[in-house]
mmCIF file of C-alpha atoms and ligand atoms in Angstrom:
data_model
loop_
_atom_site.group_PDB
_atom_site.id
_atom_site.type_symbol
_atom_site.label_atom_id
_atom_site.label_comp_id
_atom_site.label_asym_id
_atom_site.label_seq_id
_atom_site.Cartn_x
_atom_site.Cartn_y
_atom_site.Cartn_z
ATOM 1 C CA MET A 6 0.000 0.000 0.000
ATOM 2 C CA LYS A 7 1.222 3.482 -0.810
ATOM 3 C CA PRO A 8 2.368 5.329 2.323
ATOM 4 C CA ILE A 9 0.300 8.312 3.430
ATOM 5 C CA ASN A 10 2.168 11.606 3.440
ATOM 6 C CA ILE A 11 0.940 14.533 5.507
ATOM 7 C CA ALA A 12 2.777 17.815 4.974
ATOM 8 C CA ILE A 13 2.568 20.572 7.560
ATOM 9 C CA ASP A 14 4.114 23.944 6.809
ATOM 10 C CA GLY A 15 3.929 27.298 8.515
ATOM 11 C CA PRO A 16 5.933 30.016 10.217
ATOM 12 C CA SER A 17 8.118 29.628 13.305
ATOM 13 C CA GLY A 18 6.217 29.468 16.552
ATOM 14 C CA ALA A 19 2.886 28.365 15.094
ATOM 15 C CA GLY A 20 3.075 25.072 17.007
ATOM 16 C CA LYS A 21 3.886 22.866 14.000
ATOM 17 C CA SER A 22 6.219 20.446 15.788
ATOM 18 C CA THR A 23 3.981 19.880 18.786
ATOM 19 C CA LEU A 24 0.922 19.338 16.641
ATOM 20 C CA ALA A 25 2.688 17.273 13.974
ATOM 21 C CA ARG A 26 4.103 15.009 16.688
ATOM 22 C CA ARG A 27 0.695 14.612 18.293
ATOM 23 C CA ILE A 28 -1.171 13.795 15.121
ATOM 24 C CA ALA A 29 1.567 11.371 14.001
ATOM 25 C CA ALA A 30 1.199 9.540 17.325
ATOM 26 C CA LYS A 31 -2.601 9.430 16.928
ATOM 27 C CA LEU A 32 -2.421 8.147 13.370
ATOM 28 C CA GLY A 33 0.474 5.752 13.990
ATOM 29 C CA TYR A 34 2.680 7.493 11.410
ATOM 30 C CA VAL A 35 6.297 8.569 11.710
ATOM 31 C CA TYR A 36 6.880 12.205 12.602
ATOM 32 C CA VAL A 37 9.669 13.834 10.596
ATOM 33 C CA ASP A 38 10.957 17.166 11.904
ATOM 34 C CA THR A 39 12.854 18.605 8.943
ATOM 35 C CA GLY A 40 13.932 21.687 10.927
ATOM 36 C CA ALA A 41 16.044 19.336 13.078
ATOM 37 C CA MET A 42 17.898 18.245 9.935
ATOM 38 C CA TYR A 43 18.839 21.848 9.108
ATOM 39 C CA ARG A 44 19.857 22.319 12.729
ATOM 40 C CA ALA A 45 22.081 19.200 12.571
ATOM 41 C CA ILE A 46 23.844 20.668 9.541
ATOM 42 C CA ALA A 47 24.301 23.957 11.392
ATOM 43 C CA TYR A 48 25.790 22.068 14.338
ATOM 44 C CA TYR A 49 28.217 20.132 12.163
ATOM 45 C CA MET A 50 29.316 23.282 10.322
ATOM 46 C CA HIS A 51 29.866 24.966 13.662
ATOM 47 C CA THR A 52 32.173 22.140 14.807
ATOM 48 C CA LYS A 53 34.123 22.497 11.546
ATOM 49 C CA ASN A 54 34.289 26.292 11.783
ATOM 50 C CA ALA A 55 32.635 26.402 8.370
ATOM 51 C CA ASP A 56 31.086 29.838 8.297
ATOM 52 C CA SER A 57 31.087 31.088 4.732
ATOM 53 C CA THR A 58 28.732 29.654 2.120
ATOM 54 C CA ALA A 59 31.727 28.267 0.186
ATOM 55 C CA ASP A 60 33.093 26.487 3.282
ATOM 56 C CA ILE A 61 29.671 25.081 4.140
ATOM 57 C CA ILE A 62 29.209 23.703 0.626
ATOM 58 C CA ALA A 63 32.732 22.248 0.688
ATOM 59 C CA GLN A 64 32.008 20.396 3.952
ATOM 60 C CA LEU A 65 28.700 18.850 2.825
ATOM 61 C CA PRO A 66 30.217 15.719 1.196
ATOM 62 C CA ASN A 67 31.822 14.850 4.554
ATOM 63 C CA LEU A 68 28.478 14.828 6.345
ATOM 64 C CA THR A 69 25.681 12.306 6.696
ATOM 65 C CA VAL A 70 22.486 13.395 8.433
ATOM 66 C CA SER A 71 20.272 10.561 9.631
ATOM 67 C CA LEU A 72 17.228 10.042 11.800
ATOM 68 C CA SER A 73 16.184 7.252 14.088
ATOM 69 C CA TYR A 74 13.251 6.753 16.398
ATOM 70 C CA GLY A 75 13.294 5.628 20.024
ATOM 71 C CA GLU A 76 10.799 3.127 21.392
ATOM 72 C CA ASP A 77 8.643 6.057 22.455
ATOM 73 C CA GLY A 78 8.649 7.266 18.843
ATOM 74 C CA VAL A 79 10.794 10.307 19.637
ATOM 75 C CA GLN A 80 12.941 11.414 16.707
ATOM 76 C CA HIS A 81 16.712 11.526 17.166
ATOM 77 C CA VAL A 82 18.881 13.291 14.632
ATOM 78 C CA TYR A 83 22.485 12.375 13.936
ATOM 79 C CA ALA A 84 25.384 14.167 12.276
ATOM 80 C CA ASN A 85 27.888 11.518 11.134
ATOM 81 C CA GLY A 86 26.486 9.115 13.693
ATOM 82 C CA GLU A 87 26.630 11.552 16.635
ATOM 83 C CA ASP A 88 23.280 12.080 18.317
ATOM 84 C CA VAL A 89 22.919 15.866 18.250
ATOM 85 C CA SER A 90 19.210 16.001 19.178
ATOM 86 C CA ASP A 91 19.774 18.041 22.338
ATOM 87 C CA LYS A 92 22.688 20.148 21.120
ATOM 88 C CA ILE A 93 20.671 21.649 18.271
ATOM 89 C CA ARG A 94 18.059 23.273 20.529
ATOM 90 C CA THR A 95 19.918 26.506 21.259
ATOM 91 C CA PRO A 96 19.406 30.054 19.962
ATOM 92 C CA GLU A 97 22.801 29.794 18.253
ATOM 93 C CA MET A 98 21.719 26.696 16.312
ATOM 94 C CA SER A 99 18.401 28.370 15.420
ATOM 95 C CA MET A 100 20.346 31.180 13.825
ATOM 96 C CA GLY A 101 22.765 28.733 12.196
ATOM 97 C CA ALA A 102 19.932 26.607 10.817
ATOM 98 C CA SER A 103 18.255 29.666 9.377
ATOM 99 C CA LYS A 104 21.500 30.597 7.649
ATOM 100 C CA VAL A 105 22.345 27.171 6.190
ATOM 101 C CA SER A 106 18.754 26.620 5.092
ATOM 102 C CA ALA A 107 19.026 29.519 2.634
ATOM 103 C CA ILE A 108 21.845 27.773 0.711
ATOM 104 C CA PRO A 109 20.442 25.856 -2.308
ATOM 105 C CA GLU A 110 23.110 23.112 -2.067
ATOM 106 C CA VAL A 111 22.119 22.450 1.548
ATOM 107 C CA ARG A 112 18.442 22.111 0.630
ATOM 108 C CA GLU A 113 19.319 19.790 -2.246
ATOM 109 C CA PHE A 114 21.479 17.733 0.111
ATOM 110 C CA LEU A 115 18.510 17.017 2.418
ATOM 111 C CA LEU A 116 15.897 16.504 -0.282
ATOM 112 C CA ASP A 117 16.689 12.832 -1.049
ATOM 113 C CA THR A 118 16.680 11.824 2.610
ATOM 114 C CA GLN A 119 13.382 13.611 3.208
ATOM 115 C CA ARG A 120 11.717 12.151 0.115
ATOM 116 C CA SER A 121 12.950 8.625 0.667
ATOM 117 C CA LEU A 122 11.627 8.605 4.234
ATOM 118 C CA ALA A 123 8.203 9.605 2.933
ATOM 119 C CA LYS A 124 8.346 6.906 0.253
ATOM 120 C CA GLN A 125 9.137 4.136 2.733
ATOM 121 C CA THR A 126 6.564 4.838 5.371
ATOM 122 C CA SER A 127 3.553 6.975 6.248
ATOM 123 C CA VAL A 128 4.771 10.273 7.681
ATOM 124 C CA VAL A 129 3.694 13.555 9.131
ATOM 125 C CA MET A 130 6.492 15.843 7.969
ATOM 126 C CA ASP A 131 6.756 19.445 9.093
ATOM 127 C CA GLY A 132 8.837 22.331 7.804
ATOM 128 C CA ARG A 133 8.537 25.309 5.500
ATOM 129 C CA ASP A 134 8.552 23.799 2.003
ATOM 130 C CA ILE A 135 7.127 20.319 2.533
ATOM 131 C CA GLY A 136 3.870 20.826 0.615
ATOM 132 C CA THR A 137 5.450 23.013 -2.048
ATOM 133 C CA VAL A 138 8.818 21.361 -2.784
ATOM 134 C CA VAL A 139 9.634 18.222 -0.801
ATOM 135 C CA LEU A 140 6.345 16.312 -1.093
ATOM 136 C CA PRO A 141 4.283 18.030 -3.782
ATOM 137 C CA ASP A 142 2.112 14.880 -4.052
ATOM 138 C CA ALA A 143 1.354 14.582 -0.333
ATOM 139 C CA GLN A 144 -2.232 13.374 0.180
ATOM 140 C CA VAL A 145 -2.768 15.965 2.935
ATOM 141 C CA LYS A 146 -1.228 19.429 3.057
ATOM 142 C CA ILE A 147 -1.843 21.774 5.928
ATOM 143 C CA TYR A 148 -0.634 25.344 6.243
ATOM 144 C CA LEU A 149 -0.658 26.091 9.921
ATOM 145 C CA THR A 150 -0.871 29.708 10.869
ATOM 146 C CA VAL A 151 -1.258 31.915 13.903
ATOM 147 C CA SER A 152 -1.011 35.722 13.749
ATOM 148 C CA ALA A 153 2.436 37.237 14.394
ATOM 149 C CA GLU A 154 0.974 39.068 17.411
ATOM 150 C CA THR A 155 -0.311 35.882 19.035
ATOM 151 C CA ARG A 156 2.922 33.968 18.333
ATOM 152 C CA ALA A 157 4.913 36.859 19.778
ATOM 153 C CA TYR A 158 2.695 37.043 22.838
ATOM 154 C CA ARG A 159 3.043 33.291 23.505
ATOM 155 C CA ARG A 160 6.812 33.508 23.094
ATOM 156 C CA PHE A 161 6.922 36.590 25.313
ATOM 157 C CA LEU A 162 5.122 34.699 28.113
ATOM 158 C CA GLU A 163 7.502 31.743 27.714
ATOM 159 C CA LEU A 164 10.529 33.998 27.971
ATOM 160 C CA GLN A 165 9.108 35.826 30.977
ATOM 161 C CA GLU A 166 8.770 32.518 32.745
ATOM 162 C CA LYS A 167 12.231 31.281 31.733
ATOM 163 C CA GLN A 168 14.210 34.447 32.384
ATOM 164 C CA PRO A 169 12.049 36.929 34.334
ATOM 165 C CA ASP A 170 14.918 39.382 34.872
ATOM 166 C CA SER A 171 16.214 39.572 31.342
ATOM 167 C CA ALA A 172 13.191 38.822 29.156
ATOM 168 C CA PRO A 173 12.771 41.121 26.164
ATOM 169 C CA SER A 174 9.676 43.287 25.886
ATOM 170 C CA TYR A 175 6.641 42.147 23.905
ATOM 171 C CA GLU A 176 7.464 44.764 21.248
ATOM 172 C CA GLU A 177 10.974 43.353 20.854
ATOM 173 C CA VAL A 178 9.697 39.795 20.555
ATOM 174 C CA LEU A 179 7.104 40.902 17.994
ATOM 175 C CA ALA A 180 9.740 42.715 15.910
ATOM 176 C CA ASP A 181 11.836 39.532 15.946
ATOM 177 C CA VAL A 182 8.906 37.353 14.864
ATOM 178 C CA ILE A 183 8.050 39.737 12.027
ATOM 179 C CA GLN A 184 11.661 39.799 10.854
ATOM 180 C CA ARG A 185 11.939 35.996 10.881
ATOM 181 C CA ASP A 186 8.669 35.633 8.962
ATOM 182 C CA HIS A 187 9.927 38.102 6.408
ATOM 183 C CA GLN A 188 13.210 36.191 5.989
ATOM 184 C CA ASP A 189 11.441 32.844 5.624
ATOM 185 C CA MET A 190 8.823 34.151 3.204
ATOM 186 C CA THR A 191 11.056 36.196 0.944
ATOM 187 C CA ARG A 192 14.148 34.019 0.612
ATOM 188 C CA GLU A 193 14.912 33.076 -2.957
ATOM 189 C CA ILE A 194 14.919 29.334 -2.538
ATOM 190 C CA ALA A 195 11.950 27.360 -1.217
ATOM 191 C CA PRO A 196 10.333 30.308 0.585
ATOM 192 C CA LEU A 197 7.618 29.667 3.118
ATOM 193 C CA LYS A 198 4.270 29.852 1.365
ATOM 194 C CA GLN A 199 0.991 28.048 1.348
ATOM 195 C CA ALA A 200 0.778 25.366 -1.358
ATOM 196 C CA GLU A 201 -2.194 25.914 -3.660
ATOM 197 C CA ASP A 202 -3.787 22.675 -2.523
ATOM 198 C CA ALA A 203 -3.023 23.124 1.181
ATOM 199 C CA VAL A 204 -5.753 23.599 3.764
ATOM 200 C CA LEU A 205 -5.264 26.734 5.842
ATOM 201 C CA ALA A 206 -5.558 26.051 9.581
ATOM 202 C CA ASP A 207 -5.554 29.134 11.780
ATOM 203 C CA THR A 208 -5.164 27.933 15.355
ATOM 204 C CA GLY A 209 -4.706 31.359 16.965
ATOM 205 C CA GLU A 210 -7.914 31.047 18.968
ATOM 206 C CA LEU A 211 -7.588 27.353 19.763
ATOM 207 C CA ASP A 212 -5.836 25.497 22.561
ATOM 208 C CA LEU A 213 -3.628 22.487 21.869
ATOM 209 C CA ASP A 214 -6.374 19.856 22.093
ATOM 210 C CA GLN A 215 -8.693 21.882 19.852
ATOM 211 C CA SER A 216 -5.869 22.446 17.351
ATOM 212 C CA GLU A 217 -5.086 18.743 17.290
ATOM 213 C CA ALA A 218 -8.746 17.924 16.724
ATOM 214 C CA LEU A 219 -8.908 20.413 13.841
ATOM 215 C CA LEU A 220 -5.838 18.931 12.153
ATOM 216 C CA LEU A 221 -7.081 15.377 12.584
ATOM 217 C CA GLN A 222 -10.416 16.416 11.093
ATOM 218 C CA ILE A 223 -8.654 17.924 8.059
ATOM 219 C CA CYS A 224 -6.623 14.718 7.622
ATOM 220 C CA LYS A 225 -9.731 12.571 7.866
ATOM 221 C CA GLU A 226 -11.607 14.635 5.289
ATOM 222 C CA ARG A 227 -8.692 14.755 2.888
ATOM 223 C CA LEU A 228 -7.952 11.058 3.155
ATOM 224 C CA GLN A 229 -11.561 10.130 2.451
ATOM 225 C CA THR A 230 -11.778 11.951 -0.855
HETATM 226 O O1 DC B 320 11.497 24.525 12.455
HETATM 227 P P1 DC B 320 12.843 24.921 13.000
HETATM 228 O O2 DC B 320 12.849 26.207 13.768
HETATM 229 O O3 DC B 320 13.528 23.813 13.763
HETATM 230 O O4 DC B 320 13.737 25.183 11.681
HETATM 231 C C1 DC B 320 15.072 25.585 11.776
HETATM 232 C C2 DC B 320 15.419 26.424 10.544
HETATM 233 O O5 DC B 320 15.388 25.627 9.364
HETATM 234 C C3 DC B 320 14.472 27.597 10.301
HETATM 235 O O6 DC B 320 15.244 28.772 10.147
HETATM 236 C C4 DC B 320 13.782 27.307 8.997
HETATM 237 C C5 DC B 320 14.606 26.243 8.354
HETATM 238 N N1 DC B 320 13.793 25.220 7.708
HETATM 239 C C6 DC B 320 13.642 25.283 6.358
HETATM 240 O O7 DC B 320 14.142 26.209 5.717
HETATM 241 N N2 DC B 320 12.921 24.323 5.708
HETATM 242 C C7 DC B 320 12.356 23.330 6.383
HETATM 243 N N3 DC B 320 11.672 22.385 5.723
HETATM 244 C C8 DC B 320 12.500 23.254 7.790
HETATM 245 C C9 DC B 320 13.210 24.237 8.432
#
């Protein structure tokens, strides 16, 4: 039987990973976090002091990025066999991932791995270009969105809790969110945009359980037709 492919795209902070992981668990599919793959590349390039685009491209043939899944279904990402899953979750690696992801050779490098995973097994894959570039034939495409103001406000509350003395103001967080959206949406290669056949899901007014229910409903409807 042909594997089912569910593509979820959307801006940073819209809750893609949490929701993609939850619906994958509900449906019994594999969750593929493509952002983690870009982060693993950023981590490897950092260890090699590869900073310029030319150096990054030159290092790519020395790198293998792979994924495996623990018994609990949690995705682990590896750079040349080293489990970097925890090391990639830092602000520095977010910046690094954003930078490497704008290099066409880097995107090309990950494309085969991403597509072959989706060919082997049913997946919920999240990212920025899954419905538009990586899996244009995905049976379900969802563009998950939440207004910049709401994403900024949620992030602001998170930061206040984490670092009450040094948290940035809401206005600063909002400016950052707007700038990141702009970068993602206007980059030359594989910009973030809604695929023509994607269903728009605005979860700004919904809590996590309601958002999950909405996404599962979209999947059900799409998979029936
Ligand atoms: O989703 P994330 O924050 O872990 O993604 C890290 C970076 O990788 C982010 O700057 C966007 C980029 N990315 C991308 O360009 N294409 C994808 N399919 C996934 C992530």
